[in-house]
PDB file of C-alpha atoms in Angstrom:
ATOM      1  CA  UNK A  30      53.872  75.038  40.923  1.00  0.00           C
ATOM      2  CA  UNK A  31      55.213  75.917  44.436  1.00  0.00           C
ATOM      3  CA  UNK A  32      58.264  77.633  44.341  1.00  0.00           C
ATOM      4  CA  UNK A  33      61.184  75.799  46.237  1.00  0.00           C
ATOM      5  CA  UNK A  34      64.827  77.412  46.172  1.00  0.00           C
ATOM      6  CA  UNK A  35      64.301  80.190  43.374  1.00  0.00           C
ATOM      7  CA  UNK A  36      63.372  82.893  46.684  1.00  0.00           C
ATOM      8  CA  UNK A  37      66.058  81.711  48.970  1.00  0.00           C
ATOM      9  CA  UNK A  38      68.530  81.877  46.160  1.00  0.00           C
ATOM     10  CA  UNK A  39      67.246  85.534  45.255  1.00  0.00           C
ATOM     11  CA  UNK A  40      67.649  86.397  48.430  1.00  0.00           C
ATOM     12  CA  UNK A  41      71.503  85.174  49.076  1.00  0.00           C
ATOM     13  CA  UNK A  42      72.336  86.680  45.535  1.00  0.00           C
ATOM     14  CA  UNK A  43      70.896  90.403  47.202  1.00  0.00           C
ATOM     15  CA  UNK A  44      72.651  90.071  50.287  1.00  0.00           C
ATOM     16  CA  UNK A  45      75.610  89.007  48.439  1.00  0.00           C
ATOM     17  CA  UNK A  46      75.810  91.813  45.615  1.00  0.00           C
ATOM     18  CA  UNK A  47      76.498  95.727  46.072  1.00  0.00           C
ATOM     19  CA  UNK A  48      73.490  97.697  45.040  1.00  0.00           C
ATOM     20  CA  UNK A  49      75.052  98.935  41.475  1.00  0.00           C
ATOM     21  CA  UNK A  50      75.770  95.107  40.712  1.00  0.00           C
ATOM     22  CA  UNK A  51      72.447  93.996  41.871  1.00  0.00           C
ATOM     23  CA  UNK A  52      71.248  96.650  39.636  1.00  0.00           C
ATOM     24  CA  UNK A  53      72.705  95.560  36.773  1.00  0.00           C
ATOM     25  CA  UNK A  54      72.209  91.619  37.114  1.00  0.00           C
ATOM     26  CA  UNK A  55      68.080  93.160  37.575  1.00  0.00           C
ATOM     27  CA  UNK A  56      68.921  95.097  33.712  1.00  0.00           C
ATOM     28  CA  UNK A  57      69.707  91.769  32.441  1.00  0.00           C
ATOM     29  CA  UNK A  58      66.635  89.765  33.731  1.00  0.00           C
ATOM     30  CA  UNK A  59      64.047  92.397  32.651  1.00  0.00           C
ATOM     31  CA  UNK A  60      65.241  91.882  29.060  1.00  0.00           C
ATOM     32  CA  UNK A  61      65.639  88.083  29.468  1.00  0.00           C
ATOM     33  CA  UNK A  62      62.095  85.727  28.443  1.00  0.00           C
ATOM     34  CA  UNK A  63      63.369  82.941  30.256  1.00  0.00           C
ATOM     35  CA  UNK A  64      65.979  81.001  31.842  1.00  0.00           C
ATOM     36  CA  UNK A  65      67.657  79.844  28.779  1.00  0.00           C
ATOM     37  CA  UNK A  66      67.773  83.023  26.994  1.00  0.00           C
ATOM     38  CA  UNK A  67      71.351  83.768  25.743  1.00  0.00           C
ATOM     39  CA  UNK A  68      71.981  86.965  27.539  1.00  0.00           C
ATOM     40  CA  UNK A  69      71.915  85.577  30.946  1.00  0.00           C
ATOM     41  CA  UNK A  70      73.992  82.981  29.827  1.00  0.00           C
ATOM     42  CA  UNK A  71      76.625  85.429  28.631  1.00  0.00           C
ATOM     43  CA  UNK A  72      76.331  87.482  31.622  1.00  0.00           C
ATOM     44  CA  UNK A  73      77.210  84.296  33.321  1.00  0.00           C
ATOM     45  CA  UNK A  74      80.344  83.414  31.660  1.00  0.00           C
ATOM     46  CA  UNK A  75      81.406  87.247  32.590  1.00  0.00           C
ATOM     47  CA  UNK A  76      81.326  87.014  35.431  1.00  0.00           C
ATOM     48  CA  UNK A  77      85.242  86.442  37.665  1.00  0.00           C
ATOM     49  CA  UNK A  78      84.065  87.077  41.347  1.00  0.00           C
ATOM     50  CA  UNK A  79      84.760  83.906  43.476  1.00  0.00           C
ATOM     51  CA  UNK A  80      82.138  81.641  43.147  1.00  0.00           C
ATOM     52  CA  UNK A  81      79.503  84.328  41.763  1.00  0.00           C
ATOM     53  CA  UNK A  82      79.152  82.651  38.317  1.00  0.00           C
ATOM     54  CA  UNK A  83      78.145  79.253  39.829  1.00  0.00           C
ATOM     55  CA  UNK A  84      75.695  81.148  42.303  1.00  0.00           C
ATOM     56  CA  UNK A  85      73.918  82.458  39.497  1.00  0.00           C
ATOM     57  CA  UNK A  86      73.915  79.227  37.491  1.00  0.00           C
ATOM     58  CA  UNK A  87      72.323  77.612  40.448  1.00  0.00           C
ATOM     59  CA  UNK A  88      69.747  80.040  39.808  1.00  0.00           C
ATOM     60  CA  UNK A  89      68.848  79.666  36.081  1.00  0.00           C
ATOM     61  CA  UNK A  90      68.917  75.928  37.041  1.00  0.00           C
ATOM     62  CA  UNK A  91      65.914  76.548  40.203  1.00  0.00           C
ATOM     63  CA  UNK A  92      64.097  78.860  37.572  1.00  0.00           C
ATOM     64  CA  UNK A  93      64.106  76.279  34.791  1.00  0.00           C
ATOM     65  CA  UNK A  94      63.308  73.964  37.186  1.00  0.00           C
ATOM     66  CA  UNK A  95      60.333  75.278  39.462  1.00  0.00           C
ATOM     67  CA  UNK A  96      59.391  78.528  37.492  1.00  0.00           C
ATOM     68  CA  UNK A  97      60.250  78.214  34.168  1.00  0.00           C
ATOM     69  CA  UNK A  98      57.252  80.477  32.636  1.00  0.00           C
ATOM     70  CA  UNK A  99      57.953  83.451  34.787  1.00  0.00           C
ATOM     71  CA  UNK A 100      60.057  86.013  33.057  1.00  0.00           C
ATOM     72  CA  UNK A 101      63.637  87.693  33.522  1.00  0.00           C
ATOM     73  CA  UNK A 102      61.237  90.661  34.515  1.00  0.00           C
ATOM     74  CA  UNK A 103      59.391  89.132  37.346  1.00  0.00           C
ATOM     75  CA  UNK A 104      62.627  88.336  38.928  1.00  0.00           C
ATOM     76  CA  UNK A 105      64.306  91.659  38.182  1.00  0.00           C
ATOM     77  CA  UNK A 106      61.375  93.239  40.054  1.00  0.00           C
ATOM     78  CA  UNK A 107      61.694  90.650  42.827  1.00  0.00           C
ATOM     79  CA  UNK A 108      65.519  91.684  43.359  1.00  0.00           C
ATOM     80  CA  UNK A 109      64.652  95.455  43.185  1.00  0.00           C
ATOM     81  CA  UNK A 110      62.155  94.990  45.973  1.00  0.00           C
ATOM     82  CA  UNK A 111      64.533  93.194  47.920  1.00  0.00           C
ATOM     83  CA  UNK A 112      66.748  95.970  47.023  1.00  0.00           C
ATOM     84  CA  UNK A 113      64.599  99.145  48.179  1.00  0.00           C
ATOM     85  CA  UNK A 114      64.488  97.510  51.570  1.00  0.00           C
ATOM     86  CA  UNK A 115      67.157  99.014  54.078  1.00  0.00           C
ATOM     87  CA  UNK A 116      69.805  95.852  54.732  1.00  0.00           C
ATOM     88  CA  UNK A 117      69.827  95.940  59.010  1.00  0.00           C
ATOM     89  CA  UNK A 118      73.894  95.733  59.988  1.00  0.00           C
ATOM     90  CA  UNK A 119      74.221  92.147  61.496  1.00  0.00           C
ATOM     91  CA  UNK A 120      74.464  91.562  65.395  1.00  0.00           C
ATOM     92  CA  UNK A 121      77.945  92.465  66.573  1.00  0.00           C
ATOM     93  CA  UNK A 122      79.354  90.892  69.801  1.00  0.00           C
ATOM     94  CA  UNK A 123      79.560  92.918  72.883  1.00  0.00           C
ATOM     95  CA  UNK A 124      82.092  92.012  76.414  1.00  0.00           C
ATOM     96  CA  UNK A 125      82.619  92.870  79.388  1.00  0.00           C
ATOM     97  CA  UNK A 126      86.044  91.693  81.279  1.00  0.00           C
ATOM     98  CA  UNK A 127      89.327  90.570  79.516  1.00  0.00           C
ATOM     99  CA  UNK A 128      89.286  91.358  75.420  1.00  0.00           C
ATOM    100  CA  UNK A 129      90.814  89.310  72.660  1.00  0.00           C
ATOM    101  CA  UNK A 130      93.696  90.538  70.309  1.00  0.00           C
ATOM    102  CA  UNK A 131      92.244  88.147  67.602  1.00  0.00           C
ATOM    103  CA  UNK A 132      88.716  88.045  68.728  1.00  0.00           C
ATOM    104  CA  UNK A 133      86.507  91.269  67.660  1.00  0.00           C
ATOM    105  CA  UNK A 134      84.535  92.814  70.242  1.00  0.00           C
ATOM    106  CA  UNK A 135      83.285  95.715  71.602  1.00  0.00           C
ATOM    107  CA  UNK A 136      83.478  96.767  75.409  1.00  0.00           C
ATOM    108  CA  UNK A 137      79.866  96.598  77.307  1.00  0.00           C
ATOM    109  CA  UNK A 138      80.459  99.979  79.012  1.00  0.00           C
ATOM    110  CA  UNK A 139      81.123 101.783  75.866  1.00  0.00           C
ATOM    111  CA  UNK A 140      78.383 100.436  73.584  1.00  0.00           C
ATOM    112  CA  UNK A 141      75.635 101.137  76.683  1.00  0.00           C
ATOM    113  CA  UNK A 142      76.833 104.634  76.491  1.00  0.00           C
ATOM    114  CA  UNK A 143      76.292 104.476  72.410  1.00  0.00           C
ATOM    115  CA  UNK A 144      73.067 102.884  72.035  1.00  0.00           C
ATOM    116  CA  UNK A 145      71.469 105.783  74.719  1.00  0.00           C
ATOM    117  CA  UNK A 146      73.367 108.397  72.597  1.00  0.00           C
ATOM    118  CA  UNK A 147      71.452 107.032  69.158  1.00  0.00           C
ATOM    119  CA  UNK A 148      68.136 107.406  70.870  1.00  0.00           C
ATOM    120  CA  UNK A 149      65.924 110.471  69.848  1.00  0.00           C
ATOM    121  CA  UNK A 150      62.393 109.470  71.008  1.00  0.00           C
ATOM    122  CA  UNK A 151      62.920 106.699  73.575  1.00  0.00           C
ATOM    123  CA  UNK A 152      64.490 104.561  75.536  1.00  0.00           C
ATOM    124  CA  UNK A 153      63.593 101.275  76.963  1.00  0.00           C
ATOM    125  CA  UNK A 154      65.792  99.659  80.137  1.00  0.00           C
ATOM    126  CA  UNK A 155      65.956  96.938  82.120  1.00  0.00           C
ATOM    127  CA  UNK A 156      68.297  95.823  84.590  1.00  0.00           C
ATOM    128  CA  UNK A 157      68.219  93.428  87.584  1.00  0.00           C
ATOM    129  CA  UNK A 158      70.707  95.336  89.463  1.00  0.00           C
ATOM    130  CA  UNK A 159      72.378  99.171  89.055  1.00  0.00           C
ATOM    131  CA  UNK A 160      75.078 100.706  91.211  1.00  0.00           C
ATOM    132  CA  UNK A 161      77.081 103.498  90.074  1.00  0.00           C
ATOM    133  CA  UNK A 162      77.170 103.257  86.217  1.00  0.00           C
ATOM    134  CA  UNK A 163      77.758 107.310  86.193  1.00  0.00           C
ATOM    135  CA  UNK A 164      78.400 107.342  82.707  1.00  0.00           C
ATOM    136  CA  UNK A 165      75.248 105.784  81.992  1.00  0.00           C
ATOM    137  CA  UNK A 166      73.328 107.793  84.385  1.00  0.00           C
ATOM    138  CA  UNK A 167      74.797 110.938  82.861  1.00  0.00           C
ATOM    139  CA  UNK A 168      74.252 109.826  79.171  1.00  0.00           C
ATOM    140  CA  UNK A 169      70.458 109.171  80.696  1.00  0.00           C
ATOM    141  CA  UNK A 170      70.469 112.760  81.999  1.00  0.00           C
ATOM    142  CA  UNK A 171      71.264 114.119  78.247  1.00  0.00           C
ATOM    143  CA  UNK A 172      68.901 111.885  76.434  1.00  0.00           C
ATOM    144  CA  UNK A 173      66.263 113.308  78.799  1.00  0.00           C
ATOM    145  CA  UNK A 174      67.541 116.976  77.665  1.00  0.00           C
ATOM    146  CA  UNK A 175      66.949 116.531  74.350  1.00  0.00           C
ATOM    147  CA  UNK A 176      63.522 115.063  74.902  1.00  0.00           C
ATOM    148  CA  UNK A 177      63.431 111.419  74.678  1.00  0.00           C
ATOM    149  CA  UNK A 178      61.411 109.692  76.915  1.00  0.00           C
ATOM    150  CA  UNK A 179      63.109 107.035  79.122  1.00  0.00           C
ATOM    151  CA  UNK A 180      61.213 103.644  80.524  1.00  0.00           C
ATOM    152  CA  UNK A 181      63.392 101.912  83.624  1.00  0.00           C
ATOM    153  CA  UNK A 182      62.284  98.522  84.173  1.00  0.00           C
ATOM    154  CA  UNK A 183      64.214  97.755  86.899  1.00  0.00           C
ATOM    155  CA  UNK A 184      64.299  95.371  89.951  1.00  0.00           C
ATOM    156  CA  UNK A 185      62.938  96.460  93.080  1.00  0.00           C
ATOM    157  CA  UNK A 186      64.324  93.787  95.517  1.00  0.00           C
ATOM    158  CA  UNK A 187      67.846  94.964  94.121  1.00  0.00           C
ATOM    159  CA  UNK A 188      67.131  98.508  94.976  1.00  0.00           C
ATOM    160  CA  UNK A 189      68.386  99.242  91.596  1.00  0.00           C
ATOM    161  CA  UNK A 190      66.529 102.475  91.448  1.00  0.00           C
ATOM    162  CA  UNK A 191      68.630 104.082  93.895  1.00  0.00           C
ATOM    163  CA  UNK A 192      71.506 104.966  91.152  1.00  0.00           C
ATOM    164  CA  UNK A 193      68.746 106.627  88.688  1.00  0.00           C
ATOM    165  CA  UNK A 194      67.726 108.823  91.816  1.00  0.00           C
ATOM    166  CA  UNK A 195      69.355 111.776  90.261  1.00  0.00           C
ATOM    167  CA  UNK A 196      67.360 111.508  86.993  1.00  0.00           C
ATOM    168  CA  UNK A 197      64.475 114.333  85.830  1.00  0.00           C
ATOM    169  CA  UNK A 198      61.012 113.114  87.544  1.00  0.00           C
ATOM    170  CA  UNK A 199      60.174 112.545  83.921  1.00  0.00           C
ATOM    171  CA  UNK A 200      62.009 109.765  83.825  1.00  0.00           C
ATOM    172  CA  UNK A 201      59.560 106.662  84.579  1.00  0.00           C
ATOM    173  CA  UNK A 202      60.621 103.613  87.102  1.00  0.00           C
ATOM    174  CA  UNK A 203      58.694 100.650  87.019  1.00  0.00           C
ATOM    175  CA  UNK A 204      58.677  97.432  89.499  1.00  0.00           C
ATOM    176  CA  UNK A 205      57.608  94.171  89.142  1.00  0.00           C
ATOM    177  CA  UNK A 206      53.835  93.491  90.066  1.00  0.00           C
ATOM    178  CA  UNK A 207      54.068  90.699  93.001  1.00  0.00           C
ATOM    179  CA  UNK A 208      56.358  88.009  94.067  1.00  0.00           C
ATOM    180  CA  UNK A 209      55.976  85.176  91.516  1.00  0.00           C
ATOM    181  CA  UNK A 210      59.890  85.395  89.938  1.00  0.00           C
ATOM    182  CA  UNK A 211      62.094  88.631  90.035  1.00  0.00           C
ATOM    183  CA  UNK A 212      62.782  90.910  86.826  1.00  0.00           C
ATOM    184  CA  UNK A 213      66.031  89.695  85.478  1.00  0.00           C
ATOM    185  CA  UNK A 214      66.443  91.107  81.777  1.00  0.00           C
ATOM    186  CA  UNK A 215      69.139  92.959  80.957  1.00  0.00           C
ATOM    187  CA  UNK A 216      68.414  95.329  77.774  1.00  0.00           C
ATOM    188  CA  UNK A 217      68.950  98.882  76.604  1.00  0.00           C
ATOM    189  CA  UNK A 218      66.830  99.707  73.302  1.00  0.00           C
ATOM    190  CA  UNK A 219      67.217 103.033  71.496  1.00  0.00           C
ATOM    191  CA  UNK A 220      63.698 103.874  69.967  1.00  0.00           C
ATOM    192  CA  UNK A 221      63.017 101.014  67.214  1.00  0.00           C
ATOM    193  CA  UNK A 222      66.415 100.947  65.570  1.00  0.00           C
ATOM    194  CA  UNK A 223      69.142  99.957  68.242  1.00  0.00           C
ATOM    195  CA  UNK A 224      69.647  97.132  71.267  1.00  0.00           C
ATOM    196  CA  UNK A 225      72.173  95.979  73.463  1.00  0.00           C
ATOM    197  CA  UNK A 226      70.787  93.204  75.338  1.00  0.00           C
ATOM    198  CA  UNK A 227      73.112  90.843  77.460  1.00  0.00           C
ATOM    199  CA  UNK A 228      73.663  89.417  81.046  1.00  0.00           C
ATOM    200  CA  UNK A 229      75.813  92.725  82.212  1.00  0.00           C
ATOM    201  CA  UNK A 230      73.822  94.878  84.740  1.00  0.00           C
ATOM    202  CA  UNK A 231      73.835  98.126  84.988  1.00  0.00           C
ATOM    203  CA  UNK A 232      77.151  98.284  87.406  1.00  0.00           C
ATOM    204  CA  UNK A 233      79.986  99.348  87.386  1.00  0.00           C
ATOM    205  CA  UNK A 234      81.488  95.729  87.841  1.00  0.00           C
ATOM    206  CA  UNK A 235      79.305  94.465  84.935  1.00  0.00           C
ATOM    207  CA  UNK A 236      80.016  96.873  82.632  1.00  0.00           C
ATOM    208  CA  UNK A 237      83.634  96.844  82.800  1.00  0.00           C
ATOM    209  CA  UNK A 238      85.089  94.282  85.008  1.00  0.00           C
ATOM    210  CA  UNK A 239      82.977  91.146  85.270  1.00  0.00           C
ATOM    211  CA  UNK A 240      83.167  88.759  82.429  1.00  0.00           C
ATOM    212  CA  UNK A 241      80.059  88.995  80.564  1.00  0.00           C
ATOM    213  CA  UNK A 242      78.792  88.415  77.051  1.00  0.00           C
ATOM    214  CA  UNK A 243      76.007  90.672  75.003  1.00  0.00           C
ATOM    215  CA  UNK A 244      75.058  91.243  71.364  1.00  0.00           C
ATOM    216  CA  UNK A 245      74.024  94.720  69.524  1.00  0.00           C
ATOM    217  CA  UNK A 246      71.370  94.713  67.347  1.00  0.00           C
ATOM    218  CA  UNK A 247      70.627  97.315  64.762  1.00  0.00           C
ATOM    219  CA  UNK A 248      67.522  95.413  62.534  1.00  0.00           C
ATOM    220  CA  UNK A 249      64.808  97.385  62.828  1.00  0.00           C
ATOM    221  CA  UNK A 250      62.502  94.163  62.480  1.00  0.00           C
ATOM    222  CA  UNK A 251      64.343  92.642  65.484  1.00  0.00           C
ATOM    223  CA  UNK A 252      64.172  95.626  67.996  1.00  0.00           C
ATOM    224  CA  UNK A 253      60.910  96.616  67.142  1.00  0.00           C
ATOM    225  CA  UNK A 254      59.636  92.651  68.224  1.00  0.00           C
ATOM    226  CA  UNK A 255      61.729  93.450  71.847  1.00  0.00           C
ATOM    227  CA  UNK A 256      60.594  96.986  71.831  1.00  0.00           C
ATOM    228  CA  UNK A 257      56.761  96.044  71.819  1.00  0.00           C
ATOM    229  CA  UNK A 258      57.530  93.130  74.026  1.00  0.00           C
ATOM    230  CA  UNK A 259      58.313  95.537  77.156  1.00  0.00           C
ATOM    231  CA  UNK A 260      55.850  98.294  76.216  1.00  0.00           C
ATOM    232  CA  UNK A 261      53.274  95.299  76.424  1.00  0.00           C
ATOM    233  CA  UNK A 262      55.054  94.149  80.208  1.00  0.00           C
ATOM    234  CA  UNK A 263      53.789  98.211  80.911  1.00  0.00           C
ATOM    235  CA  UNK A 264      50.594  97.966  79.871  1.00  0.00           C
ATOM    236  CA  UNK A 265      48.257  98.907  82.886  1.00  0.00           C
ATOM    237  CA  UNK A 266      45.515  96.155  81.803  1.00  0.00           C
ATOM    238  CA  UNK A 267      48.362  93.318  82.075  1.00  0.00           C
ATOM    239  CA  UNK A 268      49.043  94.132  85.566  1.00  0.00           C
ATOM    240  CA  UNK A 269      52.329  92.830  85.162  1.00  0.00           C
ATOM    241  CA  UNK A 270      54.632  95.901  85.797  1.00  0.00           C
ATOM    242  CA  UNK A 271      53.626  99.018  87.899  1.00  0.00           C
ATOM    243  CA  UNK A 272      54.847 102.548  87.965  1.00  0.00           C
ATOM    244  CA  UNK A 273      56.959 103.623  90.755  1.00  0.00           C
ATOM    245  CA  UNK A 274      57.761 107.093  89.939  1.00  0.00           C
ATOM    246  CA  UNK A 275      57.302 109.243  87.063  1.00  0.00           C
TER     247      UNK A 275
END
């Protein structure tokens, strides 16, 4: 029989539990031979955190309903497997311009800065515009010390390469192949791990002064997808991007 809400309820019951209560909730299911066996019940009814009792009621209930043959066991292993899996921190809200006393947000200018700092293989950037930005282009000029290799995607109509003039020759530029629409992304990945992505360019008006909204994103699973995405845009056989200095 398919299996309906028993995962999804797994799942919420992981993200919802520290990993020494998670562990022991997964002690009680290995012993347990089915949903009805008295030990889960009392672990249940011990149970005082808001609302965490009824969450793992509605549980027992999906697994007597859509799995009742599989054993306590079977979903012990299914939460430890869930547990050796690194939990990504969720996306955290990034502005430029006025800030909030009761809204929680981080400045772009600050975060940019941050995200080059975490890299220590690569970076990937793209900007439709750049002017100024000296605290980027200096953060650029120490990731480049320390040997990570950094990808500009960047606008040539804009002449945003002009403010990464100072950077190390390693440092690759690349411009648009043709007319047919400009580059317009805005996105600063650190290796696989770490992304700020946005509408601020990289100016100094966008990173401090304009009003502009962005998100950071630290799941590997997520970054990785945008990661590959621009590597692909670089491939030579695409003929979609095309070095302009390296």
């Amino acid at each position: 029989m398919p299996l309906g809400r028993l995962p999804a309820l797994l799942a919420s019951l992981r993200e919802r539990l520290p990993d020494d209560r998670c562990a022991v909730l997964e002690h009680v299911l290995t012993d347990a031979a089915g949903p009805d066996d008295p030990r889960v019940g009392r672990f249940i009814a011990g149970q005082y955190a808001a609302g965490l009792a009824h969450q793992l009621a509605d549980l027992v209930r999906a697994w007597r309903a859509e799995a009742p043959g599989l054993t306590g066991a079977a979903l012990a292993l299914a939460l430890a497997t869930a547990r050796s899996l690194p939990r990504p921190e969720p996306p955290q809200v990034v502005v430029s311009g006025p800030l909030s006393a009761s809204v929680p947000a981080r400045l772009t200018s600050g975060v940019a800065t941050e995200v080059i700092r975490s890299a220590t293989a690569s970076l990937v950037i793209a900007s439709f515009a750049a002017h100024g930005a000296r605290d980027i282009v200096e953060e650029l000029e120490r990731a480049v010390g320390r040997g990570v290799q950094v990808d500009l995607l960047l606008e040539e109509s804009t002449q945003a390469a002009e403010a990464f003039a100072a950077l190390p020759r390693g440092v690759r530029v690349w411009h648009r192949v043709g007319a047919a629409g400009v580059l317009h992304a805005k996105l600063i990945a650190a290796d696989r791990h770490t992304a700020l992505l946005g509408s601020a360019n990289l100016t100094d008006r966008a990173l401090s002064d304009n009003i502009e909204l962005g998100v950071v994103l630290r799941d590997p699973r997520l970054v990785a997808s945008l990661v590959d995405y621009f590597r692909w845009l670089l491939e030579p056989e695409n003929n979609i991007m095309r070095r302009a200095r390296t």
